[in-house]
mmCIF file of C-alpha atoms and ligand atoms in Angstrom:
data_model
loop_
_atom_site.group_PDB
_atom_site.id
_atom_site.type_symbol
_atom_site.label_atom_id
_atom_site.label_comp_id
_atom_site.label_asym_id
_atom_site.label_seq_id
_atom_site.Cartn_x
_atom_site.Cartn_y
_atom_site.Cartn_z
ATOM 1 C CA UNK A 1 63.786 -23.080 -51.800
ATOM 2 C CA UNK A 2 66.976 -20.929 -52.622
ATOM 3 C CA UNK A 3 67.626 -21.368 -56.651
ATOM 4 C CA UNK A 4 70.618 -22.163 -57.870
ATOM 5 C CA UNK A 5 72.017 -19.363 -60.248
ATOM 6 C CA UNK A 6 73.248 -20.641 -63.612
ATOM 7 C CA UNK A 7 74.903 -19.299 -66.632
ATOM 8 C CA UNK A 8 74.651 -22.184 -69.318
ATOM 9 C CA UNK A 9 77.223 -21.414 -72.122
ATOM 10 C CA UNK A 10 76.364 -23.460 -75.666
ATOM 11 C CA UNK A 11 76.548 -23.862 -79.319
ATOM 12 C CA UNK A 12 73.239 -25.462 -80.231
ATOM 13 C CA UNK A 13 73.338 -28.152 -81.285
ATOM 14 C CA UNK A 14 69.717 -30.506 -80.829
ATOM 15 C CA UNK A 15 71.847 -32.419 -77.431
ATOM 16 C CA UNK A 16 72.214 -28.232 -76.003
ATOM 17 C CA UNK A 17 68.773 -27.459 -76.700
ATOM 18 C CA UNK A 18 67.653 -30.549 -74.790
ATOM 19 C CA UNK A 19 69.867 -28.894 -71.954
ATOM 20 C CA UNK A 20 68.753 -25.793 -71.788
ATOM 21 C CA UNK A 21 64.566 -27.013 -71.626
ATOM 22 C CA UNK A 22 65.478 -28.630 -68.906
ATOM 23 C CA UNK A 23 67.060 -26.057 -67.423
ATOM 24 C CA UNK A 24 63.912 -23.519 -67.884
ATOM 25 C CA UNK A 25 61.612 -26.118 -67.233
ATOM 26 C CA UNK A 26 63.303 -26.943 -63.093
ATOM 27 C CA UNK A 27 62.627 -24.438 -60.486
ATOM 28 C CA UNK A 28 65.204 -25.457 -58.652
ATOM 29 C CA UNK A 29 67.492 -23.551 -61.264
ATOM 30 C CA UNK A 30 67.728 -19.739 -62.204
ATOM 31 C CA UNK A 31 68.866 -19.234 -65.611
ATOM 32 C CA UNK A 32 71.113 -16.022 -65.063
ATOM 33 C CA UNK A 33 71.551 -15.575 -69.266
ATOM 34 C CA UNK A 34 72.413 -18.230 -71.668
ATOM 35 C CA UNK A 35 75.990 -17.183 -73.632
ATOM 36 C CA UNK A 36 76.919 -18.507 -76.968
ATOM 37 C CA UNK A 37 80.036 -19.591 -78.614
ATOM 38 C CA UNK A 38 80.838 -21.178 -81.858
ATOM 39 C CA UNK A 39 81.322 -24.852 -82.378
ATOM 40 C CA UNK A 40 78.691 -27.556 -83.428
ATOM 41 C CA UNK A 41 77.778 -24.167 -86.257
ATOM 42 C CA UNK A 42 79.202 -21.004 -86.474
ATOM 43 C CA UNK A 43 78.215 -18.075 -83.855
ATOM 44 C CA UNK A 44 75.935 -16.507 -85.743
ATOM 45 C CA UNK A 45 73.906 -19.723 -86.191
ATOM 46 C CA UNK A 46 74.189 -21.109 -82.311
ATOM 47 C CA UNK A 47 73.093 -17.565 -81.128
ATOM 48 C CA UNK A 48 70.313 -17.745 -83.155
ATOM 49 C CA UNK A 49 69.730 -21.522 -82.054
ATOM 50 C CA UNK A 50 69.512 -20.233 -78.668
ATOM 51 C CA UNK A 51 67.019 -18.254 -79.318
ATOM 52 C CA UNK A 52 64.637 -20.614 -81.399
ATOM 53 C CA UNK A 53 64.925 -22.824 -78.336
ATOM 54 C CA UNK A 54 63.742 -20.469 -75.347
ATOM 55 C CA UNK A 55 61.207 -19.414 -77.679
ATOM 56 C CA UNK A 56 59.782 -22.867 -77.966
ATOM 57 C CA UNK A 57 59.790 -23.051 -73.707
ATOM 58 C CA UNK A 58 57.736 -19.703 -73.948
ATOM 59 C CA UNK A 59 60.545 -17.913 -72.511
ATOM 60 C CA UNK A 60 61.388 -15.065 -73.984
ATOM 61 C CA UNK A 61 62.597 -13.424 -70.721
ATOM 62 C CA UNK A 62 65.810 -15.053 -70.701
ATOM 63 C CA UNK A 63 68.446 -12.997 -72.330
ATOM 64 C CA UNK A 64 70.873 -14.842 -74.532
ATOM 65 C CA UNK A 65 74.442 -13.238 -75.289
ATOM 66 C CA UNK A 66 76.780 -13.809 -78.781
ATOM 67 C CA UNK A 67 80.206 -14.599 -77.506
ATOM 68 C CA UNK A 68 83.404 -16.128 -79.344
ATOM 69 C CA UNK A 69 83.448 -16.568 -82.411
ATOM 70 C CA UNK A 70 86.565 -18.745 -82.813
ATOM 71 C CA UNK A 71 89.313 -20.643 -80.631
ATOM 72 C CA UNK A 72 91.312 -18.813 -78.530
ATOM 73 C CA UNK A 73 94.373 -19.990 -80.783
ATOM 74 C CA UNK A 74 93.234 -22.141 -83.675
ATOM 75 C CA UNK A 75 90.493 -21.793 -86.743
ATOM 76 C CA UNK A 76 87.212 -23.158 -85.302
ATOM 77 C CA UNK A 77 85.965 -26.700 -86.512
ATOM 78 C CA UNK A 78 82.816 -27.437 -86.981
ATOM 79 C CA UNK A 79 80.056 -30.956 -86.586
ATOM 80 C CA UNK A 80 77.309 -29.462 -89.092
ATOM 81 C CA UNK A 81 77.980 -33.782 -89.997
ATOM 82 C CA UNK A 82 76.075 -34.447 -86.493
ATOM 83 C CA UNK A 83 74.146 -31.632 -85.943
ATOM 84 C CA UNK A 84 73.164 -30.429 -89.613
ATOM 85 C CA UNK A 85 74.077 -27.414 -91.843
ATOM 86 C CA UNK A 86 71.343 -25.103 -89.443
ATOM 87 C CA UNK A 87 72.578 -27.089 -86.138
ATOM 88 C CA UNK A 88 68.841 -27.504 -85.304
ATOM 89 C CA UNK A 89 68.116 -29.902 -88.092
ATOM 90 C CA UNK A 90 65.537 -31.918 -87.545
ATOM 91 C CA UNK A 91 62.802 -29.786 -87.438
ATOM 92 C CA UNK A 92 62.282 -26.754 -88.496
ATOM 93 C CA UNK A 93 61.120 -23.741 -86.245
ATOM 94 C CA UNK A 94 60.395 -20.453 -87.008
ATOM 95 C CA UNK A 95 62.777 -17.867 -86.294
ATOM 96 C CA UNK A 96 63.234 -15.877 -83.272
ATOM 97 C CA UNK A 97 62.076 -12.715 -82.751
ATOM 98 C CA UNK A 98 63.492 -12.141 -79.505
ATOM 99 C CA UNK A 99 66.389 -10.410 -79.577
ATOM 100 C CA UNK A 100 70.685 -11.597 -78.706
ATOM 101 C CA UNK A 101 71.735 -9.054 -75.926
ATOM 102 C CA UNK A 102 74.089 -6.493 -77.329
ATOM 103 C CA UNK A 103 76.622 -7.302 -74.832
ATOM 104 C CA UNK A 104 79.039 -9.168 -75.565
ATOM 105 C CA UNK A 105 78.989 -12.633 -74.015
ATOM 106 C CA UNK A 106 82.383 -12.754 -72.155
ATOM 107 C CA UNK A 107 81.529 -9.187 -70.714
ATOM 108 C CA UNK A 108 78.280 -10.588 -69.663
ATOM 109 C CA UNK A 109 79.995 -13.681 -67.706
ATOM 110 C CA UNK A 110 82.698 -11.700 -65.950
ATOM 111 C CA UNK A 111 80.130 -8.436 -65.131
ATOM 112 C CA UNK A 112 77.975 -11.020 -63.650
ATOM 113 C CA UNK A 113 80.110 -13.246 -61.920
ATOM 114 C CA UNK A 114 81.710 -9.613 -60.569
ATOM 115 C CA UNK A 115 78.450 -8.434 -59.142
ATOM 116 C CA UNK A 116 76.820 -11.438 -57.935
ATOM 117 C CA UNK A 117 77.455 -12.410 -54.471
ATOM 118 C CA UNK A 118 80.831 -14.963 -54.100
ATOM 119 C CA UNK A 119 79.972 -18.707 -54.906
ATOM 120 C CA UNK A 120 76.863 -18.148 -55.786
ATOM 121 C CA UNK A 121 76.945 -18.797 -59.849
ATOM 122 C CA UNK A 122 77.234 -21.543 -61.606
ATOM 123 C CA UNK A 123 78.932 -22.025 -65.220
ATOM 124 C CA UNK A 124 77.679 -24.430 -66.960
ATOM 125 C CA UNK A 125 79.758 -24.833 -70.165
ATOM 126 C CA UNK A 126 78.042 -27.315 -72.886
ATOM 127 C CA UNK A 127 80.801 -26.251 -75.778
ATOM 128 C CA UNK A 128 83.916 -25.253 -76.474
ATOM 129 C CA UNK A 129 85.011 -23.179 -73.690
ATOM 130 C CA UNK A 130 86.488 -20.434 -75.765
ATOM 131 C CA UNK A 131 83.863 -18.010 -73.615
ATOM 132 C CA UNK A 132 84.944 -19.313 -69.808
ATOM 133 C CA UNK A 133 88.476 -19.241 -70.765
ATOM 134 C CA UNK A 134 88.547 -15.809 -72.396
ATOM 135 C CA UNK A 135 86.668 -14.465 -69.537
ATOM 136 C CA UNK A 136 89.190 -15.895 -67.608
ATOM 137 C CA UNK A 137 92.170 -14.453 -68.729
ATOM 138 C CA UNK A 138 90.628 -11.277 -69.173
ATOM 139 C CA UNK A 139 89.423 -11.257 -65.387
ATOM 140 C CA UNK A 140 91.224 -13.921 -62.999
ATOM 141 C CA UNK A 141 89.589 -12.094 -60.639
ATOM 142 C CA UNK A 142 86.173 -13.995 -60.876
ATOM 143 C CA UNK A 143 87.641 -17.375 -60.774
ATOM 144 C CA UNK A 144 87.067 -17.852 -56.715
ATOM 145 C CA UNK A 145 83.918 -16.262 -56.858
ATOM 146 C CA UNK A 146 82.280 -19.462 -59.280
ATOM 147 C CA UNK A 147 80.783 -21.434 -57.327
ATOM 148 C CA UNK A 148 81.098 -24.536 -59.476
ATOM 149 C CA UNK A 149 81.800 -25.600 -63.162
ATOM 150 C CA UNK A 150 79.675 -28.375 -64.323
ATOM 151 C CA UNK A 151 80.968 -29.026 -68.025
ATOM 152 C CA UNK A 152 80.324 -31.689 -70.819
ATOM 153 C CA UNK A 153 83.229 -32.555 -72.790
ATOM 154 C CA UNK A 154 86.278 -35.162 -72.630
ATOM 155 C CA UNK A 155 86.369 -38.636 -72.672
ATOM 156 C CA UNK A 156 89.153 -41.340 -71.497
ATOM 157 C CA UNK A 157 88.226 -44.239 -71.555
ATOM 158 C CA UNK A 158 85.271 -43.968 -74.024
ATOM 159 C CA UNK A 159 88.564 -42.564 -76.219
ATOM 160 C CA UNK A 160 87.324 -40.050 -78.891
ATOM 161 C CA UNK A 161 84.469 -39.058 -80.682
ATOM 162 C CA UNK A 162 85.937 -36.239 -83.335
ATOM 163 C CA UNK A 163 89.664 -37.567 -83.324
ATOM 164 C CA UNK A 164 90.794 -41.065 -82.223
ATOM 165 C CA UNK A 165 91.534 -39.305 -78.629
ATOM 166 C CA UNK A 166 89.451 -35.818 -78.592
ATOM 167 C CA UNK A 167 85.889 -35.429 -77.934
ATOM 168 C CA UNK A 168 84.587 -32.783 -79.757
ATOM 169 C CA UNK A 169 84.000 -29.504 -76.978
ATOM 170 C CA UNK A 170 87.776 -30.149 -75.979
ATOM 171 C CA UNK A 171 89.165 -30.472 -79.210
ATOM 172 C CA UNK A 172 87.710 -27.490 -81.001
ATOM 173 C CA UNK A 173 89.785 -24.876 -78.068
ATOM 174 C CA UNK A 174 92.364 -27.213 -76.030
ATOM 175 C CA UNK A 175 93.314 -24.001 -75.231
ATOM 176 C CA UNK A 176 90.780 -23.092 -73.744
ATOM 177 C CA UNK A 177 89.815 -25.653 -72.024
ATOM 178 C CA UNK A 178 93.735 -26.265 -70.409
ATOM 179 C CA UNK A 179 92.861 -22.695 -68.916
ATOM 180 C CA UNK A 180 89.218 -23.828 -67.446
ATOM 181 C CA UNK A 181 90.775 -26.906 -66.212
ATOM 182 C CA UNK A 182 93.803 -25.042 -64.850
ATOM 183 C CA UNK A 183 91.778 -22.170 -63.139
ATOM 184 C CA UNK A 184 91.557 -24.130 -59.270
ATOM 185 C CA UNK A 185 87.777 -23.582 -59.532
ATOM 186 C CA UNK A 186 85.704 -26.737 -58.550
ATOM 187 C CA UNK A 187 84.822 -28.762 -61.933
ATOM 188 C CA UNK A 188 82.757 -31.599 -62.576
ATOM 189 C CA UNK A 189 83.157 -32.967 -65.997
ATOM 190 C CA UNK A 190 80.209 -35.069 -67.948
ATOM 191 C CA UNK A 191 82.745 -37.134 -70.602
ATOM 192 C CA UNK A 192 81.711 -39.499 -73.225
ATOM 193 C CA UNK A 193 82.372 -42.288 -70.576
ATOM 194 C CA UNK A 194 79.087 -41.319 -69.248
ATOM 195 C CA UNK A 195 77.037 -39.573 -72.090
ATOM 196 C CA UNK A 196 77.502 -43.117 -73.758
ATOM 197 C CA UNK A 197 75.452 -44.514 -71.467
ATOM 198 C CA UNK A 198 72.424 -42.151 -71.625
ATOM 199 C CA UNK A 199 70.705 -42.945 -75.387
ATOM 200 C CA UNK A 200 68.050 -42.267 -76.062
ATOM 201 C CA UNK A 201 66.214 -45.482 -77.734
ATOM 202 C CA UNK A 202 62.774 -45.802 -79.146
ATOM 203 C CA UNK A 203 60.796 -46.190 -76.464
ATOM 204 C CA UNK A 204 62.623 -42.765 -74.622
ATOM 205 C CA UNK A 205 61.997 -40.929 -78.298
ATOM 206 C CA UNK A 206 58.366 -42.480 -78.228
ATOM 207 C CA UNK A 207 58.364 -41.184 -74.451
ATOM 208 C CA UNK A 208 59.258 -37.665 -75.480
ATOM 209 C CA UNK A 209 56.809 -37.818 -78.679
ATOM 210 C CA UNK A 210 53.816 -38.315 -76.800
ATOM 211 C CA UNK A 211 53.926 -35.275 -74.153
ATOM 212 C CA UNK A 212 51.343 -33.011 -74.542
ATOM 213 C CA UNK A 213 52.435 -29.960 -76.701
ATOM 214 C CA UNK A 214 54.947 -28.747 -78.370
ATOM 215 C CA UNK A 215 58.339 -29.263 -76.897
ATOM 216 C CA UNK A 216 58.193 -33.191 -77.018
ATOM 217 C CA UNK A 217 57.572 -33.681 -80.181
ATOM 218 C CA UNK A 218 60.071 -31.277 -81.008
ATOM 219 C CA UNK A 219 63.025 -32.929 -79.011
ATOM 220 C CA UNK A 220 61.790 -36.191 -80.509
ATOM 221 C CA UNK A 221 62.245 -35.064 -83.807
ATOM 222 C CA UNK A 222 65.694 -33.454 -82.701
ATOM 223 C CA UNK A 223 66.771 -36.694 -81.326
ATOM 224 C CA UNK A 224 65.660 -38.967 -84.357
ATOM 225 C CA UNK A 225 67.874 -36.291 -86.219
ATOM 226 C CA UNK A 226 70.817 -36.487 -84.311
ATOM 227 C CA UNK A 227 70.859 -40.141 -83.029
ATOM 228 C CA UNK A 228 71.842 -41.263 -86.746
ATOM 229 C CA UNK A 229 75.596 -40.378 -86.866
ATOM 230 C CA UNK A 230 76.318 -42.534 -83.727
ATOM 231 C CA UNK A 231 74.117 -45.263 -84.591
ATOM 232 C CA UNK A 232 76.338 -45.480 -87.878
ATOM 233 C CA UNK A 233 79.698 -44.626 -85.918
ATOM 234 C CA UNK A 234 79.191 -46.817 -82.703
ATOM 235 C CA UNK A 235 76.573 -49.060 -83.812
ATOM 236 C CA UNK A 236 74.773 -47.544 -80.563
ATOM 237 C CA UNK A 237 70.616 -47.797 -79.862
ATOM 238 C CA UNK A 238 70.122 -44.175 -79.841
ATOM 239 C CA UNK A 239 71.307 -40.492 -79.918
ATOM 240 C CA UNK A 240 74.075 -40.040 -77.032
ATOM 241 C CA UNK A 241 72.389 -37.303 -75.233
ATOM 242 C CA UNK A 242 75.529 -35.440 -74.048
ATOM 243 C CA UNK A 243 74.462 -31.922 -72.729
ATOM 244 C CA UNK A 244 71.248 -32.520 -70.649
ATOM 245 C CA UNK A 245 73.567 -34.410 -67.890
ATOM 246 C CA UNK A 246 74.926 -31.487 -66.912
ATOM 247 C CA UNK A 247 71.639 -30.101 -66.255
ATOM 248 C CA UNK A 248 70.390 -33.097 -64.180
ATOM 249 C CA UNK A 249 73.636 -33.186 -62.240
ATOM 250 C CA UNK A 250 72.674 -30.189 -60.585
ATOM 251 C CA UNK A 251 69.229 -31.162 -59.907
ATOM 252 C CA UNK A 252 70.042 -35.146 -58.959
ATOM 253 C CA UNK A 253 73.437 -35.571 -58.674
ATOM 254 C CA UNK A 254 72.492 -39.167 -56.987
ATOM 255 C CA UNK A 255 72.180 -40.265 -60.433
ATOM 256 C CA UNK A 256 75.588 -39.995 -61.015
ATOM 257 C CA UNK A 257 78.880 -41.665 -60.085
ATOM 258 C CA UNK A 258 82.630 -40.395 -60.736
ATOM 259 C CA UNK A 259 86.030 -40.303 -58.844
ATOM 260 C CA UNK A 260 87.783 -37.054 -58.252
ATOM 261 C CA UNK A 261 91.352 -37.060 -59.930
ATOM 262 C CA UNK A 262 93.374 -35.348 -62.181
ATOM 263 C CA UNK A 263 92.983 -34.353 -65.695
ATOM 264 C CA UNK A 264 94.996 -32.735 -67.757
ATOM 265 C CA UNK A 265 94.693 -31.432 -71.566
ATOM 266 C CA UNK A 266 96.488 -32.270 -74.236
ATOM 267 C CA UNK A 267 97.735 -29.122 -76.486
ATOM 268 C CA UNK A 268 101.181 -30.080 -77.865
ATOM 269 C CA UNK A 269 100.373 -32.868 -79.745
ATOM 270 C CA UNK A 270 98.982 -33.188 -83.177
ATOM 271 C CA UNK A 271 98.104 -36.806 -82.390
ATOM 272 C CA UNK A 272 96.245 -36.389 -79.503
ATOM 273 C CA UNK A 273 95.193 -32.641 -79.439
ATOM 274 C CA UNK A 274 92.369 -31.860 -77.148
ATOM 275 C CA UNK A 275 93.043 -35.325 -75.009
ATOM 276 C CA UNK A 276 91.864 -34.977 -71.280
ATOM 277 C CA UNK A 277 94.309 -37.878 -70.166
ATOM 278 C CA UNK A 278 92.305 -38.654 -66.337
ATOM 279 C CA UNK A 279 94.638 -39.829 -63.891
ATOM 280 C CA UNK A 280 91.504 -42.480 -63.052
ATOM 281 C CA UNK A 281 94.033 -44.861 -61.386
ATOM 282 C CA UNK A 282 95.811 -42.233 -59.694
ATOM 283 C CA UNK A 283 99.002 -43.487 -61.012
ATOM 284 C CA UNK A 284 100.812 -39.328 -60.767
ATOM 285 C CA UNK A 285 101.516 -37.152 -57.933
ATOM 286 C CA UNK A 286 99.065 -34.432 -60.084
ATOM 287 C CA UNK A 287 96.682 -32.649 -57.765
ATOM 288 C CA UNK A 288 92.841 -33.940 -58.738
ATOM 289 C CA UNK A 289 91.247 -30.829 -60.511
ATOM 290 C CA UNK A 290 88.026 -32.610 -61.839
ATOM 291 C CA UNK A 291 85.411 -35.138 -61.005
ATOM 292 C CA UNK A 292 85.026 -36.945 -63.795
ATOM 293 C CA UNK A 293 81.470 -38.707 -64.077
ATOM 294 C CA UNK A 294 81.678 -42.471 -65.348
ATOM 295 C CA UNK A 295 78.354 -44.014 -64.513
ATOM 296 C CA UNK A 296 74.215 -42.793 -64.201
ATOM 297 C CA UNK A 297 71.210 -44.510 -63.909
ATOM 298 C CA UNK A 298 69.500 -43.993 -67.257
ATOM 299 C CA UNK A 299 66.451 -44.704 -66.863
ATOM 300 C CA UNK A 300 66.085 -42.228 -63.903
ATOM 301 C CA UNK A 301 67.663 -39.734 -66.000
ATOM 302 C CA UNK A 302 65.503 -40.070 -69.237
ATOM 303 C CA UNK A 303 62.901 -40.159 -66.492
ATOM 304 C CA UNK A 304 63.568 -36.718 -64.727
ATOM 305 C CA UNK A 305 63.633 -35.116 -67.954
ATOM 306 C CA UNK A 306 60.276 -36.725 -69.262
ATOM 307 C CA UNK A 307 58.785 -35.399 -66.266
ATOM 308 C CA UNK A 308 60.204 -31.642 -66.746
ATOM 309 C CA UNK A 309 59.834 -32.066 -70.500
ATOM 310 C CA UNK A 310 55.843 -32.451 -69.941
ATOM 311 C CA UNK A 311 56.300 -29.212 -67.606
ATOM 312 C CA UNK A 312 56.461 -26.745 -70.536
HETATM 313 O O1 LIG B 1 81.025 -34.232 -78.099
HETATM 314 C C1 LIG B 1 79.709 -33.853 -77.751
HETATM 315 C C2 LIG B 1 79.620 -32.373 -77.570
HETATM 316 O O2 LIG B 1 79.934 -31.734 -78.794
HETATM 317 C C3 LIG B 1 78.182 -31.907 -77.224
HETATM 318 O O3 LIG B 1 78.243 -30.747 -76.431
HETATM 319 C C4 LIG B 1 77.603 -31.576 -78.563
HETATM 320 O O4 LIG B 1 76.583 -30.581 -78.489
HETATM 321 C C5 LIG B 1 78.806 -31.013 -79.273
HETATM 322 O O5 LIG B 1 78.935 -29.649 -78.883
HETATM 323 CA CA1 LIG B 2 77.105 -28.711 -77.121
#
């Protein structure tokens, strides 16, 4: 079975680290390097969170790369509210030993997406795209040889989750992400419209808890952690887990449903910075640039990642 090559770029953040165990833990993927930016905690924090978390999977072979550590074009904003002061609250691990790459992150990307054969790597962007973007514009060269970007961030419908109208990843660089969304390359977007609808309630926590091991009780205790700002904001049953669905897209995209369409991002306004205002109706002669995912089945999903949970 040919793997499918992937670059997963994050700011860990417990939803990321759930995202990149599943990652390590499918076959069907090949974790190229994992590249970190700054956003749920600063850089030096989410490089080090990246870390902590392939070291729990017992994989200290994958190399992990410090990357931007602000905006493009604005000062960087923060969620240690959500995610705690050390991004990984919830329990506490010991601290890497493994080294961060001494390459820079961006250089990492565009070297890799240089010398890799055409359309055969994946970006997988679970943050703030300050990384893709500046790799980007330093290199427009590599954007037709990425195969795919499969991101998490924006919401329409769902509205906001950091401003009335800006989910978090978009808002922190709507710079960055106009760029990424602007680049021609194929995207598929996981929004708040669909990370909504995959909680994870007591008996999923209680799921993860009992796996034999380490890593389940760990991601429990992540999850218990995490779930309590949007139980107090939205009144919801459980932690929103965002990142992960871009992980299972690429392993069961059948679990998923979206519409192609157009989606631009907001940068102008103060009011509605970091808005990706989908054209879900079609209502504009703008070219569709994104597939925006709406709908998954759950319980298949918190399923699937049981299953590869267990695995490590
Ligand atoms: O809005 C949710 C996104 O912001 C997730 O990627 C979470 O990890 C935070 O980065
Ligand atoms: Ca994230």
């Amino acid at each position: 079975m040919a793997r499918r090559q992937i670059i997963i770029d994050t700011d860990p953040g417990q939803d990321d680290a759930v995202a990149i165990l599943l990652a390590l833990a499918s076959p069907e993927l090949e974790v190229l390097g994992i590249t970190c930016v700054a956003g749920n905690v600063p850089l030096e924090l989410t490089a080090k969170n990246a870390r902590i978390v392939c070291e729990l999977a017992g994989r200290t072979d994958i190399r992990v790369f410090a990357g931007c550590e602000k905006p493009i074009a604005r000062k960087l904003v923060t969620a240690e509210h959500v995610h705690g002061k050390t991004g990984l609250d919830g329990i506490t691990l010991p601290d890497p030993t493994m080294p961060v790459q001494d390459q820079h992150a961006v250089d990492f990307i565009i070297e890799t997406l240089r010398s890799e054969p055409e359309g055969s790597v994946t970006l997988v962007p679970i943050g703030p795209l300050t990384n893709i973007a500046t790799a980007l514009e330093r290199a427009p060269d590599i954007a037709p040889r990425v195969a795919e970007i499969v991101l998490m961030g924006g919401a329409y419908f769902e509205v906001g989750n950091i401003t009335p109208t800006a989910e978090f990843n978009i808002y922190v660089d709507p710079e960055a992400a106009k760029i990424v969304y602007g680049a021609g390359i194929p995207l598929v977007m996981m929004p708040l419209d669909v990370t909504h609808k995959a909680l994870t309630t007591r008996e999923r926590v209680e799921a993860f808890r009992a796996l034999p091991g380490k890593v389940g009780p760990a991601v429990a205790s992540w999850t218990e952690f995490f779930e309590r700002f949007d139980k107090e904001k939205y009144g919801s049953l459980g932690a929103p887990l965002h990142d992960p669905l871009t992980i299972a897209w690429l392993l069961r995209p059948d679990l998923f449903a979206g519409r192609h369409i157009n989606v631009e991002i907001e940068t102008g306004s103060d009011l509605t910075l970091g808005m990706t205002v989908a054209d879900w109706w079609r209502v504009t002669d703008r070219a569709a640039n994104a597939t925006f995912v709406k709908d998954l089945d759950a319980d298949a999903f918190f399923a699937l990642l049981t299953e590869r949970l267990a695995r490590l």
